[in-house]
Amino acid sequence: NSLLKRLDRQMQDASANLEFEKAAVLRDQLHALRQATESNAIVLGDGTDADVIALAEDPLEVAVQIFHVRDGRVRGQRAWVADRTDATETGGLIETFLLQLYSDVDGTEVPPEILVPEVPGTGALIADLLTESRGARVVIRTPRRGDKKTLMQTVARNAGEALALHKTRRASDLSTRNRALEEIQQALELPTVPLRIECYDVSHLQGTEIVASMVVFEDGLARKSDYRRFVIRGIDGSNDVAAIHEVITRRFRRLLDEQGSGEEGPLLIDPTTGVARRFAYAPGLVVVDGGAPQVAAAAQAISELGITDIPVIGLAKRLEEVWLPGEEFPLILPRTSEGLYLLQRVRDEAHRFAITHHRGRRSATMVESVLDSVPGLGEVRRKTLLKHFGSLKKLRAATPDELAQAPGIGPRLAAAIIEALAQPVAEVVNLTTGEVLDGAP
């Protein structure tokens, strides 16, 4: 406001002094500044003064984003990303942040309202301290509806993007990746740095459609061309341990087959095609998603094949514990360790890849089960429909004309498909959240 007043005064003075060109420049600056001010849209229509705080967190790091709202407009924002030194819950993180944020702040800078995603147990006490500092009432609360909740969601989204950007930058830093690999080598007492890390995860829905994933990281970076998916066929029901044993056995039997017995060592290049044998490269470290039982199963599978020089570990999600075969207690890496951060990224990527595979297979199964009762729609046509539309969701959204244009589907068959898709669908479970959804995904 003071700048607007100063520019207006200078413009009037220039005009009074017949300096019209200078007055025109000042007029344009004044107009631009007013436009910039107006573009800072009102986010809270009641003109509230508030600090809006949101977090984005994972087991190793937390991103904090704060919007300073004054007179209903966002007047500033700040962001931090910090390592988590312990397993403090969200409420505890917010308590620590509030104490640090306002400890050295003048009371006049404390707003009357502080919006947080979760009020900590000591929220009332902190509010009393800030009230005393400000000289007027301060409230700490969580918005439940309206503009304030919408603004909180925006701040949370910013925090999530800041955390994702931080992780991307951290993963792309060469010196950081080298330090992570060296920390893993030292912590696990490996003879060499694990330049190639393979991680395995199993995904299923109540023991059905069991699949597994294999992801590969080389030099600390994902090597997606070497990713592999497995369909577990020898296991019935929910048995992650047996599934891990099967997938490890299949992968390393392939390793032995592809390495062959060349006169100069393993055959890493196919002599007929000149293409690298991707399964012929032995990893420097095998990671499985899970604890002691999964690690024991993986180690047993490798040992049964006569392989003795490939180390195996497991990474348990709950406390990010590192399990080694035959050890009664897990290895605890420092939470700020770059090595633990790399292992976590590898594990999370394997989990994501397995879930994606499982969803694709589940979608195909649902298409077939829903369309089983349609006369004249055999297995070949069902698969053609899935390939043409990609998923049951897109198939449901198709019009009769779009269905009739699919290969092998005419108007009469399209009408029968529409009728079948209109029937109620059983409950579907979101594999990421565990939420029971209505209808097809």
Short mmCIF file of C-alpha atoms in Angstrom, two decimals, residues 186-398:
data_model
loop_
_atom_site.label_atom_id
_atom_site.label_comp_id
_atom_site.label_asym_id
_atom_site.label_seq_id
_atom_site.Cartn_x
_atom_site.Cartn_y
_atom_site.Cartn_z
CA GLN A 186 29.81 -50.92 5.14
CA ALA A 187 26.61 -51.62 7.05
CA LEU A 188 26.16 -55.07 5.49
CA GLU A 189 29.91 -55.81 5.45
CA LEU A 190 29.83 -56.63 1.74
CA PRO A 191 33.08 -57.39 -0.09
CA THR A 192 32.25 -54.88 -2.85
CA VAL A 193 29.91 -51.96 -3.43
CA PRO A 194 26.49 -53.30 -4.61
CA LEU A 195 26.41 -51.54 -7.96
CA ARG A 196 23.43 -53.65 -9.10
CA ILE A 197 20.57 -54.04 -6.62
CA GLU A 198 17.51 -56.17 -7.36
CA CYS A 199 14.35 -55.91 -5.26
CA TYR A 200 11.34 -58.23 -5.20
CA ASP A 201 7.79 -57.68 -3.98
CA VAL A 202 4.62 -59.79 -4.03
CA SER A 203 1.11 -58.46 -4.59
CA HIS A 204 -2.27 -60.23 -4.38
CA LEU A 205 -5.86 -59.69 -3.36
CA GLN A 206 -6.92 -62.12 -0.63
CA GLY A 207 -4.74 -64.82 -2.13
CA THR A 208 -5.92 -64.38 -5.72
CA GLU A 209 -4.10 -63.08 -8.81
CA ILE A 210 -0.71 -63.44 -7.10
CA VAL A 211 2.04 -61.58 -8.93
CA ALA A 212 5.58 -60.50 -8.15
CA SER A 213 7.85 -57.75 -9.36
CA MET A 214 11.58 -57.42 -9.87
CA VAL A 215 13.09 -53.96 -10.14
CA VAL A 216 16.73 -53.18 -10.80
CA PHE A 217 18.84 -50.24 -9.65
CA GLU A 218 22.32 -49.77 -11.08
CA ASP A 219 24.65 -47.16 -9.60
CA GLY A 220 21.75 -45.98 -7.46
CA LEU A 221 19.44 -45.29 -10.43
CA ALA A 222 16.44 -47.26 -11.66
CA ARG A 223 17.18 -49.38 -14.74
CA LYS A 224 13.63 -49.86 -16.00
CA SER A 225 14.62 -51.86 -19.06
CA ASP A 226 15.61 -54.69 -16.68
CA TYR A 227 12.37 -54.69 -14.69
CA ARG A 228 10.47 -57.99 -14.79
CA ARG A 229 7.03 -59.20 -13.77
CA PHE A 230 6.17 -62.71 -12.58
CA VAL A 231 2.85 -64.51 -12.31
CA ILE A 232 2.97 -66.87 -9.32
CA ARG A 233 1.43 -70.17 -10.39
CA GLY A 234 2.61 -72.69 -7.82
CA ILE A 235 1.01 -71.04 -4.77
CA ASP A 236 -2.60 -71.18 -3.59
CA GLY A 237 -3.90 -68.59 -1.14
CA SER A 238 -2.06 -65.86 0.68
CA ASN A 239 1.50 -67.07 1.21
CA ASP A 240 4.05 -64.33 0.59
CA VAL A 241 6.92 -66.47 1.85
CA ALA A 242 6.26 -69.28 -0.63
CA ALA A 243 5.73 -66.72 -3.40
CA ILE A 244 9.10 -65.10 -2.68
CA HIS A 245 10.74 -68.54 -2.77
CA GLU A 246 9.19 -69.27 -6.18
CA VAL A 247 10.09 -65.97 -7.82
CA ILE A 248 13.69 -66.01 -6.50
CA THR A 249 14.10 -69.60 -7.70
CA ARG A 250 12.81 -68.74 -11.18
CA ARG A 251 14.97 -65.62 -11.49
CA PHE A 252 18.25 -67.24 -10.43
CA ARG A 253 17.66 -70.45 -12.31
CA ARG A 254 17.41 -68.18 -15.34
CA LEU A 255 20.67 -66.55 -14.24
CA LEU A 256 22.42 -69.92 -14.31
CA ASP A 257 20.86 -70.82 -17.66
CA GLU A 258 21.81 -67.54 -19.36
CA GLN A 259 25.35 -67.37 -17.99
CA GLY A 260 26.05 -70.70 -19.64
CA SER A 261 29.55 -72.06 -19.72
CA GLY A 262 31.60 -69.91 -22.03
CA GLU A 263 35.32 -70.55 -22.26
CA GLU A 264 36.08 -67.03 -21.03
CA GLY A 265 33.43 -66.94 -18.29
CA PRO A 266 29.71 -66.13 -18.21
CA LEU A 267 28.05 -65.44 -21.56
CA LEU A 268 26.58 -61.98 -20.92
CA ILE A 269 25.96 -61.37 -24.63
CA ASP A 270 23.78 -63.65 -26.75
CA PRO A 271 26.17 -64.94 -29.50
CA THR A 272 23.34 -65.19 -32.08
CA THR A 273 21.67 -61.80 -31.60
CA GLY A 274 24.45 -59.76 -30.02
CA VAL A 275 21.96 -58.52 -27.40
CA ALA A 276 22.82 -58.47 -23.70
CA ARG A 277 21.35 -61.33 -21.71
CA ARG A 278 19.57 -59.27 -19.06
CA PHE A 279 19.12 -62.15 -16.62
CA ALA A 280 22.80 -63.10 -16.98
CA TYR A 281 23.96 -60.25 -14.74
CA ALA A 282 24.25 -61.28 -11.10
CA PRO A 283 23.17 -58.59 -8.62
CA GLY A 284 25.47 -57.30 -5.92
CA LEU A 285 22.53 -57.31 -3.49
CA VAL A 286 19.05 -58.83 -3.41
CA VAL A 287 16.38 -56.98 -1.42
CA VAL A 288 12.96 -58.45 -0.61
CA ASP A 289 10.02 -56.52 0.75
CA GLY A 290 9.46 -58.05 4.17
CA GLY A 291 11.07 -59.30 7.35
CA ALA A 292 12.82 -62.42 8.58
CA PRO A 293 10.49 -65.04 6.95
CA GLN A 294 10.76 -63.50 3.47
CA VAL A 295 14.54 -63.12 3.78
CA ALA A 296 14.90 -66.75 4.89
CA ALA A 297 12.82 -67.92 1.92
CA ALA A 298 14.89 -65.89 -0.56
CA ALA A 299 18.20 -67.04 0.92
CA GLN A 300 17.03 -70.67 0.87
CA ALA A 301 15.98 -70.41 -2.79
CA ILE A 302 19.39 -69.04 -3.80
CA SER A 303 21.23 -71.64 -1.73
CA GLU A 304 19.22 -74.51 -3.26
CA LEU A 305 20.54 -73.45 -6.67
CA GLY A 306 24.13 -73.70 -5.43
CA ILE A 307 24.73 -69.94 -5.48
CA THR A 308 26.72 -68.71 -2.49
CA ASP A 309 28.03 -65.24 -3.32
CA ILE A 310 24.82 -63.14 -3.61
CA PRO A 311 23.84 -61.36 -0.38
CA VAL A 312 20.14 -61.12 0.55
CA ILE A 313 18.40 -58.69 2.89
CA GLY A 314 14.83 -57.70 3.68
CA LEU A 315 13.41 -54.25 4.37
CA ALA A 316 10.38 -54.27 6.68
CA LYS A 317 8.00 -51.36 6.19
CA ARG A 318 6.93 -50.74 9.79
CA LEU A 319 10.21 -49.50 11.23
CA GLU A 320 12.39 -49.67 8.09
CA GLU A 321 14.38 -52.51 9.66
CA VAL A 322 17.01 -54.36 7.62
CA TRP A 323 16.82 -58.13 8.11
CA LEU A 324 19.68 -60.49 7.29
CA PRO A 325 19.37 -64.29 6.86
CA GLY A 326 19.81 -66.24 10.08
CA GLU A 327 19.94 -63.15 12.30
CA GLU A 328 17.64 -62.99 15.31
CA PHE A 329 17.50 -59.20 15.39
CA PRO A 330 17.36 -56.68 12.53
CA LEU A 331 20.01 -54.18 11.56
CA ILE A 332 18.94 -50.61 12.28
CA LEU A 333 20.44 -48.05 9.91
CA PRO A 334 20.44 -44.39 10.98
CA ARG A 335 17.27 -42.68 9.78
CA THR A 336 19.37 -39.98 8.14
CA SER A 337 21.44 -42.59 6.28
CA GLU A 338 21.65 -42.17 2.51
CA GLY A 339 21.98 -45.95 2.33
CA LEU A 340 18.62 -46.47 4.05
CA TYR A 341 17.08 -43.83 1.80
CA LEU A 342 18.27 -45.72 -1.31
CA LEU A 343 17.00 -49.06 0.01
CA GLN A 344 13.65 -47.47 0.74
CA ARG A 345 13.39 -46.07 -2.79
CA VAL A 346 14.24 -49.48 -4.26
CA ARG A 347 11.62 -51.20 -2.08
CA ASP A 348 8.93 -48.61 -2.84
CA GLU A 349 9.59 -48.91 -6.58
CA ALA A 350 9.22 -52.70 -6.40
CA HIS A 351 5.94 -52.26 -4.53
CA ARG A 352 4.64 -49.77 -7.09
CA PHE A 353 5.60 -52.03 -9.98
CA ALA A 354 3.93 -55.07 -8.40
CA ILE A 355 0.72 -53.16 -7.67
CA THR A 356 0.57 -51.90 -11.27
CA HIS A 357 0.94 -55.44 -12.60
CA HIS A 358 -1.70 -56.76 -10.21
CA ARG A 359 -4.22 -54.09 -11.16
CA GLY A 360 -3.78 -54.87 -14.85
CA ARG A 361 -4.39 -58.59 -14.31
CA ARG A 362 -7.34 -57.92 -12.01
CA SER A 363 -8.91 -55.63 -14.61
CA ALA A 364 -8.58 -58.36 -17.26
CA THR A 365 -10.10 -60.95 -14.92
CA MET A 366 -13.04 -58.68 -14.11
CA VAL A 367 -13.74 -58.11 -17.80
CA GLU A 368 -13.89 -61.84 -18.43
CA SER A 369 -16.03 -62.59 -15.36
CA VAL A 370 -18.56 -59.85 -16.12
CA LEU A 371 -18.88 -60.85 -19.78
CA ASP A 372 -18.99 -64.63 -19.23
CA SER A 373 -22.77 -64.67 -19.50
CA VAL A 374 -23.00 -62.82 -22.83
CA PRO A 375 -24.08 -65.29 -25.57
CA GLY A 376 -21.76 -65.34 -28.54
CA LEU A 377 -18.92 -63.63 -26.66
CA GLY A 378 -16.19 -66.20 -26.38
CA GLU A 379 -12.72 -66.02 -24.90
CA VAL A 380 -11.12 -64.57 -28.04
CA ARG A 381 -13.65 -61.75 -28.32
CA ARG A 382 -13.39 -60.97 -24.59
CA LYS A 383 -9.64 -60.58 -24.91
CA THR A 384 -10.13 -58.47 -28.03
CA LEU A 385 -12.47 -56.16 -26.10
CA LEU A 386 -9.96 -55.77 -23.28
CA LYS A 387 -7.17 -54.98 -25.71
CA HIS A 388 -9.38 -52.53 -27.63
CA PHE A 389 -10.65 -50.56 -24.61
CA GLY A 390 -7.81 -51.19 -22.13
CA SER A 391 -9.89 -51.61 -18.95
CA LEU A 392 -13.34 -52.44 -17.65
CA LYS A 393 -13.83 -48.79 -16.66
CA LYS A 394 -13.35 -47.64 -20.25
CA LEU A 395 -15.47 -50.52 -21.50
CA ARG A 396 -18.34 -49.45 -19.22
CA ALA A 397 -18.06 -45.87 -20.48
CA ALA A 398 -18.28 -46.92 -24.14
#
